[in-house]
Amino acid sequence: MKKNYLALPLLAPAAYVPSACAQGAETHERPNVVIIYADDLGYGDLPCYGGKNSDTPNIDRLASRGVRFTNAHAVASTSTPSRYSLLTGEYAWRRPDTDIAAGNAAMIIRPGQYTMADMFHSEGYATCAIGKWHLGLGDKTGEQDWNAPLPASLGDLGFDYHYIMAATADRVPCVFIEQGRVADHDPEAPIEVSYRENFPGEPTGRDNPELLYNLKPSHGHDMSIVNGISRIGYMKGGGRALWKDENIADSITMHAVRFIEQHKDGPFFMYFATNDVHVPRFPHERFRGRSIMGLRGDAILSFDWCVGQILDALERSGIADNTLIILSSDNGPVVDDGYLDHAEELLNGHSPTGELRGGKYSAFEGGTAIPLIVSWPARVRMGAESDVLMSQIDWMASLGALIGATFPRGSAPDSFDRLGNLLGEDASHRPWILGQAADHTLSLRTAEWKYIEPSDGEAVISWGPKIETGYLSSPQLYDMTRPGELQNVAAANPDMVAGFQSLLKRIRERDYEQTLR
Ligand code: NG6
Ligand code: CA
């Protein structure tokens, strides 16, 4: 189903429509919407997906009150392109600058682009982004003044309130940014950031390993040291604004709970993106050492705690019934992603991808298949399960349909209204979904088949994580009714391969709408 486009060509993005809830004769529901977006949480990580060695009572509670999806996919197998696609409804590969962003990247989504936050904002929702951002900030890459308000920030993208980390916890600058400026900025310690060279006299993980009292790198991550952990990129200053990794989950959760309490009269849209379970994994001491899987397992417990705090805040505020919660992840899992946290040695029989092949970065299912739990007590079935084929690309149009949003022409071009899938009311599969691997190799999936286009990339990552990429110089075709993407049957099925190739060409040329009918 296509979106409801407004016929006027010049609708300003983020136009404010006061409490609009009726489109013609149709009336729309206006639940609060909370997206809880974990980082690198694998398809098989949670106990409710068969994960071993973790105790996640809060996520179990959420799953028992909603639908658990077993065939849902992020758009890409790394963070920046997944998040870009989720928040704009456009495939990230249509643009050249959406790969894993540095901490000093300029804001990738430009202020004129219509985002999911603009959409909610236009319909009278209060909107916020809390946690990991990783989509750039400011006007020009490398030219941000971190000691002043940033000229381009999330307020330009429809978020009323924002308390974020610029990129990832393993990238500088290691400070929270609230409403477009460094939170608790310390004038005694002005911040400078570079991804080119170190600042004279500043220690690095490479030269000063004796200063790494919290975590040491296993590959990369040997530049500036903050909180006894070396990072990607160089920074100087920060003083009291520098985060402590062990407090990140508490800090973002506290801000989320406060936003919920302040907006309980609703409606509101919250994009809550955790650092857990991304590296560096260094959760609060009340979680550290609690899991037999080491720090990665501890980070899963920390994530579960965040979820619990949000559920409790909604309940305390009396708005749990009419809040739609979507819990998912930005890409598949990785064990050793650059720090000596022993995540691999301590798996103790746990498989972060479940039965799937590959992982983060890869074109195999482990790269993009993710957990997804959708709960909305007032409407969505409780304790249900769905194997419907779904992609996060459709969430913008689907949520837009739910609240009766009108999209400016051309916005969210790759997002289609599949609200019935998202709410567990319609079990018909999307005809196909598309996935993007780290090197931009695209794959197409139907309920039964998966095609991976040829790629020159290496078959197994050689620079750190031990992950099969799914790259091969010839086409791959897998029967997805069999587990594991083990047998490439492309050679025996040339017609099917040709069909997928022509579909992919049409998608690239933006001429594919009919194929989704
Ligand atoms: C990689 C980092 C990895 C992680 C990833 C981004 C190195 C050696 N590895 O380049 O640790 O930060 O980028 O992860 O630097 S993501 O989930 O945000 O996409
Ligand atoms: Ca990620």
XYZ file of C-alpha atoms and ligand atoms in Angstrom:
537
model
C 0.000 0.000 0.000
C 1.321 3.371 -0.976
C 1.486 6.302 1.368
C -0.913 9.154 1.555
C 0.990 11.891 -0.317
C -0.183 15.444 -0.143
C -0.868 16.921 -3.557
C 0.732 20.244 -2.664
C 4.314 20.234 -3.950
C 5.678 22.678 -1.421
C 4.623 21.429 1.959
C 7.288 22.549 4.400
C 8.830 19.642 6.275
C 7.760 19.434 9.879
C 4.691 21.587 9.221
C 2.745 21.649 12.441
C -0.776 20.284 12.230
C -2.396 20.851 15.593
C -3.820 17.610 16.935
C -4.822 16.443 13.480
C -6.257 12.993 13.897
C -8.879 12.853 11.188
C -8.197 12.448 7.482
C -11.446 12.902 5.610
C -13.930 10.520 7.143
C -11.221 8.304 8.630
C -10.223 8.709 12.212
C -6.880 7.521 13.454
C -5.566 6.166 16.671
C -2.891 8.113 18.443
C -0.968 5.837 20.757
C 2.347 6.919 22.166
C 5.055 5.248 20.110
C 8.349 4.102 21.642
C 11.071 2.533 19.502
C 13.635 0.766 21.689
C 16.571 0.177 19.380
C 19.383 -2.012 20.706
C 22.815 -1.995 19.107
C 24.294 -5.206 17.647
C 21.750 -7.362 19.486
C 21.543 -10.601 17.517
C 18.554 -12.599 16.367
C 19.398 -15.329 18.874
C 20.586 -13.214 21.807
C 17.396 -12.926 23.841
C 16.058 -15.854 25.844
C 12.650 -15.380 24.192
C 14.461 -16.139 20.906
C 16.256 -19.168 22.304
C 19.239 -17.240 23.685
C 21.177 -19.002 26.420
C 22.788 -17.779 29.656
C 20.842 -14.514 30.059
C 17.950 -13.621 32.280
C 15.832 -10.858 30.729
C 12.607 -10.682 32.762
C 11.633 -7.269 31.412
C 11.952 -8.207 27.763
C 10.071 -11.425 28.524
C 7.356 -9.281 30.094
C 7.185 -7.165 26.943
C 7.060 -10.256 24.691
C 4.254 -11.753 26.771
C 2.258 -8.585 26.100
C 2.806 -8.442 22.379
C 3.890 -10.143 19.185
C 7.323 -11.671 18.755
C 8.442 -11.640 15.130
C 10.734 -14.348 13.799
C 11.444 -13.016 10.308
C 12.052 -9.291 10.740
C 15.038 -7.497 9.249
C 17.054 -4.346 9.674
C 17.809 -2.653 6.366
C 21.584 -3.003 6.690
C 24.095 -5.048 8.632
C 25.755 -1.961 10.162
C 24.431 0.939 12.163
C 24.487 4.151 10.142
C 22.760 2.816 7.019
C 20.188 0.924 9.103
C 19.326 3.989 11.157
C 19.266 6.259 8.122
C 16.809 3.941 6.395
C 14.631 3.516 9.475
C 14.349 7.237 10.155
C 13.922 8.444 6.555
C 12.226 5.563 4.739
C 14.879 5.720 2.022
C 17.404 2.964 1.318
C 20.739 4.235 2.586
C 22.660 2.969 -0.464
C 20.850 5.497 -2.615
C 23.247 8.009 -1.056
C 27.052 7.829 -1.017
C 27.620 9.096 2.547
C 25.672 6.710 4.748
C 28.363 4.209 5.763
C 29.480 3.803 9.401
C 29.889 7.452 10.363
C 32.832 8.984 12.189
C 32.107 10.982 15.333
C 32.810 14.212 13.472
C 30.676 13.473 10.396
C 28.344 16.253 9.319
C 24.646 15.581 9.812
C 23.799 12.998 7.175
C 20.057 13.549 7.091
C 19.741 17.103 5.877
C 17.269 19.465 7.536
C 15.039 19.556 4.443
C 14.523 15.801 4.423
C 11.298 14.485 5.958
C 12.006 12.120 8.842
C 9.973 9.836 11.033
C 10.265 12.483 13.746
C 8.953 15.180 11.379
C 6.043 12.885 10.630
C 5.082 12.469 14.282
C 5.746 16.108 15.005
C 3.464 17.164 12.147
C 0.674 15.165 13.705
C 1.006 16.920 17.037
C 3.250 14.416 18.790
C 6.004 15.465 21.186
C 9.143 13.789 19.822
C 12.498 12.795 21.258
C 15.697 10.925 20.417
C 17.688 9.565 23.323
C 20.888 7.510 23.157
C 23.000 6.515 20.198
C 22.662 8.721 17.136
C 25.443 7.833 14.646
C 24.025 9.923 11.820
C 26.333 12.928 12.002
C 25.909 16.355 13.548
C 26.615 19.890 12.476
C 27.053 21.365 9.079
C 30.474 20.248 7.842
C 32.477 17.125 8.551
C 35.409 17.807 10.847
C 34.518 21.471 11.297
C 32.183 21.313 14.281
C 32.865 23.590 17.217
C 31.974 21.286 20.092
C 32.073 24.175 22.545
C 29.137 26.006 21.046
C 25.638 25.141 19.824
C 25.861 22.997 16.687
C 24.383 24.707 13.646
C 22.640 21.534 12.467
C 21.181 19.102 14.922
C 18.210 16.867 15.610
C 15.925 19.830 16.226
C 16.168 20.350 12.459
C 14.947 16.799 11.882
C 11.717 16.964 13.857
C 12.964 15.952 17.302
C 11.715 18.304 20.020
C 14.025 16.869 22.641
C 17.327 15.098 22.050
C 19.969 13.736 24.381
C 22.411 11.734 22.330
C 25.850 10.311 21.738
C 27.179 11.723 18.449
C 28.279 8.358 17.054
C 29.108 5.209 19.013
C 30.675 4.684 22.428
C 33.903 3.589 20.723
C 34.199 6.846 18.768
C 35.076 10.316 20.021
C 33.693 12.761 21.111
C 32.817 10.904 24.340
C 30.208 13.354 25.588
C 26.424 13.564 25.544
C 24.861 16.221 23.389
C 21.611 17.703 24.608
C 19.528 20.029 22.444
C 22.456 20.455 20.048
C 25.170 21.314 22.549
C 27.503 19.345 24.760
C 25.706 18.463 27.984
C 27.385 19.765 31.116
C 30.003 21.468 28.955
C 33.135 22.290 30.903
C 34.537 25.696 29.935
C 37.801 24.774 31.676
C 38.319 21.899 29.247
C 37.359 22.936 25.708
C 36.741 20.014 23.373
C 38.671 19.384 20.191
C 38.115 16.426 17.903
C 40.075 15.058 14.966
C 39.887 11.885 12.948
C 43.174 12.726 11.232
C 45.808 13.288 13.888
C 46.380 13.327 17.607
C 46.665 16.519 19.645
C 50.221 17.130 20.915
C 50.901 15.551 24.278
C 47.625 13.579 24.494
C 47.995 9.890 25.380
C 46.721 7.152 23.077
C 45.951 3.480 23.552
C 48.747 2.666 21.133
C 51.454 4.571 23.036
C 50.123 4.395 26.583
C 48.566 0.978 27.157
C 49.296 1.375 30.877
C 46.452 3.934 31.025
C 43.833 1.448 29.821
C 42.475 0.481 33.219
C 38.949 -0.423 32.025
C 39.331 -2.082 28.594
C 42.111 -2.776 26.119
C 41.614 -3.057 22.364
C 41.878 -6.322 20.439
C 41.940 -4.595 17.053
C 41.736 -0.893 16.143
C 40.408 1.348 18.945
C 43.888 2.496 19.969
C 43.568 6.252 19.708
C 42.369 8.703 22.412
C 41.806 7.371 25.919
C 38.667 8.298 27.831
C 37.694 6.583 31.089
C 40.549 4.086 30.794
C 39.330 2.887 27.377
C 40.943 3.819 24.079
C 38.679 4.796 21.182
C 38.490 5.484 17.457
C 39.515 9.084 16.732
C 41.307 11.741 18.726
C 39.875 14.142 21.226
C 41.143 16.612 23.745
C 39.407 18.222 26.691
C 35.881 17.485 27.800
C 36.557 17.566 31.537
C 33.432 16.926 33.536
C 31.340 16.460 30.339
C 33.137 13.220 29.451
C 30.917 10.197 29.891
C 31.698 7.214 32.031
C 30.827 4.118 30.050
C 29.410 2.423 33.126
C 26.824 5.199 33.451
C 25.655 5.442 29.837
C 22.664 3.113 30.255
C 21.569 4.870 33.466
C 21.971 8.279 31.941
C 19.959 7.677 28.784
C 17.312 5.733 30.700
C 16.914 8.496 33.268
C 16.356 11.001 30.456
C 13.854 8.687 28.773
C 11.901 8.160 31.990
C 11.791 11.887 32.602
C 10.506 12.513 29.062
C 7.759 9.926 29.585
C 6.709 11.495 32.876
C 6.673 14.972 31.373
C 4.634 13.888 28.366
C 2.254 11.420 29.915
C -0.693 13.427 28.622
C 0.701 12.535 25.180
C 0.861 11.656 22.485
C 4.620 11.286 22.165
C 7.153 9.520 19.966
C 10.367 8.301 21.544
C 13.377 6.938 19.666
C 15.389 5.294 22.440
C 18.636 3.862 21.054
C 20.943 2.110 23.486
C 24.689 1.664 23.383
C 24.166 -1.879 24.714
C 25.347 -4.322 23.400
C 27.873 -2.481 21.195
C 31.557 -2.174 22.123
C 33.114 -1.001 24.347
C 31.023 -3.167 26.650
C 31.482 -1.751 30.109
C 28.117 -1.664 31.865
C 27.449 -0.451 35.395
C 29.031 -2.443 38.210
C 25.634 -3.775 39.258
C 25.677 -5.752 35.966
C 29.401 -6.336 35.547
C 30.291 -9.909 36.440
C 26.672 -11.034 36.689
C 26.590 -13.016 33.456
C 28.591 -16.137 32.776
C 29.142 -14.693 29.297
C 31.326 -11.843 30.531
C 30.854 -8.230 29.553
C 28.745 -8.943 26.461
C 26.315 -10.934 28.588
C 26.381 -8.210 31.236
C 25.452 -5.684 28.546
C 22.393 -7.789 27.636
C 21.322 -7.624 31.300
C 21.881 -3.864 31.277
C 19.721 -3.557 28.151
C 16.971 -5.556 29.821
C 17.123 -3.215 32.813
C 16.639 -0.186 30.511
C 13.580 -1.850 28.995
C 12.212 -2.520 32.479
C 12.635 1.098 33.533
C 10.731 2.284 30.476
C 7.919 -0.231 30.999
C 7.667 0.783 34.652
C 7.588 4.492 33.804
C 4.764 3.912 31.311
C 2.826 1.920 33.886
C 3.389 4.427 36.672
C 2.181 7.156 34.337
C -0.968 5.184 33.541
C -0.229 5.102 29.804
C 1.067 1.574 29.256
C -2.120 0.363 27.552
C -2.061 3.003 24.879
C 1.657 2.922 24.144
C 2.957 1.062 21.110
C 6.419 -0.299 21.903
C 8.675 -1.600 19.167
C 11.827 -3.315 20.443
C 14.466 -4.249 17.895
C 18.130 -3.952 16.891
C 20.076 -2.063 14.216
C 22.004 -5.051 12.853
C 23.158 -8.533 13.701
C 25.618 -9.542 16.399
C 29.395 -9.649 16.680
C 31.461 -11.058 19.505
C 34.974 -9.628 19.198
C 34.384 -6.179 17.729
C 37.656 -4.656 18.848
C 38.098 -4.940 22.637
C 39.514 -7.675 24.848
C 36.199 -8.372 26.565
C 36.416 -12.159 26.016
C 32.956 -12.178 24.447
C 33.902 -15.072 22.221
C 35.604 -17.297 24.770
C 32.753 -16.832 27.250
C 29.781 -17.642 25.023
C 29.296 -20.868 27.006
C 27.228 -22.488 24.291
C 25.235 -19.354 23.409
C 24.861 -18.443 19.727
C 24.130 -14.718 19.227
C 22.705 -15.322 15.733
C 20.731 -18.406 16.723
C 20.920 -20.759 13.743
C 21.688 -18.078 11.201
C 24.827 -17.807 9.108
C 27.074 -14.710 9.187
C 26.655 -11.799 11.577
C 27.096 -8.054 11.788
C 28.607 -6.659 8.547
C 27.543 -9.645 6.440
C 25.115 -10.344 3.629
C 24.002 -13.584 5.229
C 20.934 -13.536 7.450
C 22.966 -13.056 10.627
C 23.665 -9.525 9.362
C 20.148 -8.172 9.171
C 17.758 -10.643 10.841
C 17.019 -9.088 14.213
C 14.709 -9.590 17.180
C 11.458 -7.641 17.001
C 8.806 -7.412 19.672
C 5.755 -5.210 19.159
C 3.440 -4.508 22.042
C 0.379 -2.301 22.386
C -1.998 -3.720 24.970
C -4.956 -1.672 23.712
C -4.775 -3.247 20.266
C -2.053 -5.808 19.584
C -2.543 -9.479 20.468
C -0.677 -10.641 23.542
C 1.863 -13.427 23.622
C 1.617 -14.043 19.882
C 4.297 -14.950 17.353
C 4.552 -14.048 13.674
C 6.850 -15.296 10.930
C 5.782 -12.582 8.501
C 8.630 -11.281 6.321
C 9.239 -7.713 7.420
C 11.758 -4.912 6.963
C 12.355 -1.855 9.106
C 12.199 0.228 5.912
C 8.395 0.074 6.133
C 8.009 1.320 9.659
C 7.858 4.988 8.706
C 4.995 4.577 6.230
C 3.260 2.057 8.498
C 3.395 4.275 11.582
C 2.390 7.191 9.365
C -0.679 5.249 8.277
C -1.495 4.490 11.900
C -1.588 8.146 12.927
C -2.996 9.423 9.624
C 0.118 11.321 8.571
C 0.359 13.046 5.224
C 3.745 12.729 3.538
C 5.314 15.500 1.470
C 5.662 14.252 -2.094
C 8.789 12.161 -2.599
C 9.469 11.635 1.086
C 10.146 8.182 2.534
C 10.332 6.868 -1.045
C 11.165 3.257 -0.181
C 8.798 2.885 2.772
C 5.410 1.224 2.292
C 2.431 0.970 4.543
C 2.441 -2.533 6.021
C 0.866 -1.569 9.316
C -1.097 -4.818 9.421
C 2.189 -6.748 9.482
C 3.664 -4.565 12.194
C 0.633 -4.926 14.442
C 0.477 -8.677 13.877
C -2.938 -8.399 12.198
C -1.926 -9.308 8.650
C 0.181 -12.414 8.077
C 0.741 -11.892 4.349
C 4.434 -11.594 3.585
C 5.945 -8.549 1.950
C 6.674 -9.807 -1.585
C 10.388 -9.123 -1.020
C 12.744 -7.292 1.299
C 16.158 -5.875 0.562
C 19.286 -6.006 2.723
C 22.594 -4.148 2.543
C 25.896 -5.617 3.720
C 28.878 -3.582 4.907
C 30.461 -3.399 1.432
C 27.086 -2.410 -0.131
C 26.383 -5.859 -1.520
C 22.609 -6.073 -1.781
C 20.473 -9.126 -1.217
C 16.828 -9.784 -1.925
C 14.691 -12.071 0.148
C 11.275 -13.519 -0.311
C 9.629 -15.815 2.192
C 11.172 -18.792 0.364
C 14.304 -17.569 -1.403
C 17.286 -15.314 -0.978
C 19.462 -13.884 -3.710
C 22.832 -12.264 -2.908
C 24.405 -10.266 -5.709
C 28.048 -10.938 -6.677
C 30.735 -9.110 -4.711
C 34.532 -8.935 -4.832
C 34.790 -8.750 -1.046
C 36.608 -11.295 1.109
C 34.633 -14.364 2.246
C 35.610 -13.976 5.896
C 36.433 -10.636 7.558
C 40.214 -10.370 7.828
C 40.551 -7.155 9.861
C 39.127 -8.317 13.202
C 35.805 -10.021 13.836
C 35.597 -13.623 12.682
C 32.511 -13.367 10.524
C 31.535 -14.882 7.191
C 30.573 -11.985 4.964
C 28.437 -13.839 2.438
C 30.432 -12.229 -0.378
C 31.114 -14.319 -3.480
C 32.137 -13.269 -6.968
C 29.205 -15.146 -8.510
C 25.464 -14.952 -7.754
C 24.118 -16.833 -4.747
C 20.652 -18.255 -4.316
C 19.440 -20.007 -1.179
C 16.302 -21.932 -0.368
C 15.228 -20.214 2.846
C 12.925 -23.031 3.842
C 16.163 -24.847 4.738
C 18.207 -23.452 7.601
C 21.611 -21.863 7.360
C 22.064 -20.575 3.768
C 24.300 -23.580 3.198
C 23.699 -24.651 -0.360
C 24.054 -22.136 -3.169
C 21.619 -23.279 -5.872
C 22.115 -20.321 -8.239
C 23.706 -22.382 -11.011
C 20.770 -24.788 -11.100
C 18.163 -21.998 -11.187
C 19.243 -19.446 -13.789
C 15.710 -18.166 -14.398
C 15.155 -17.375 -10.777
C 18.527 -15.654 -10.557
C 17.675 -13.581 -13.627
C 14.339 -12.662 -12.055
C 16.007 -11.406 -8.894
C 18.596 -9.511 -10.915
C 15.964 -7.698 -12.917
C 14.016 -6.885 -9.740
C 17.170 -5.482 -8.163
C 17.755 -3.350 -11.246
C 14.227 -1.994 -11.003
C 14.680 -1.214 -7.310
C 17.895 0.642 -8.075
C 16.065 2.592 -10.779
C 13.148 3.345 -8.434
C 10.720 1.584 -10.718
C 9.407 -1.137 -8.481
C 6.198 -0.057 -6.826
C 4.082 -2.550 -8.787
C 6.224 -5.432 -7.538
C 4.957 -4.799 -4.025
C 1.296 -5.021 -4.875
C 34.002 -0.735 12.981
C 34.658 -0.841 14.348
C 33.691 -1.562 15.254
C 32.365 -0.858 15.287
C 31.835 -0.681 13.884
C 30.576 0.117 13.831
C 37.123 -1.001 14.163
C 38.297 -1.905 14.031
N 35.928 -1.588 14.249
O 34.827 -0.054 12.105
O 34.222 -1.675 16.532
O 32.499 0.401 15.899
O 32.780 -0.028 13.082
O 29.548 -0.558 14.444
O 37.281 0.207 14.202
S 28.081 -0.086 14.204
O 27.254 -1.058 14.890
O 27.962 1.217 14.806
O 27.859 -0.084 12.774
Ca 25.095 -1.651 15.356
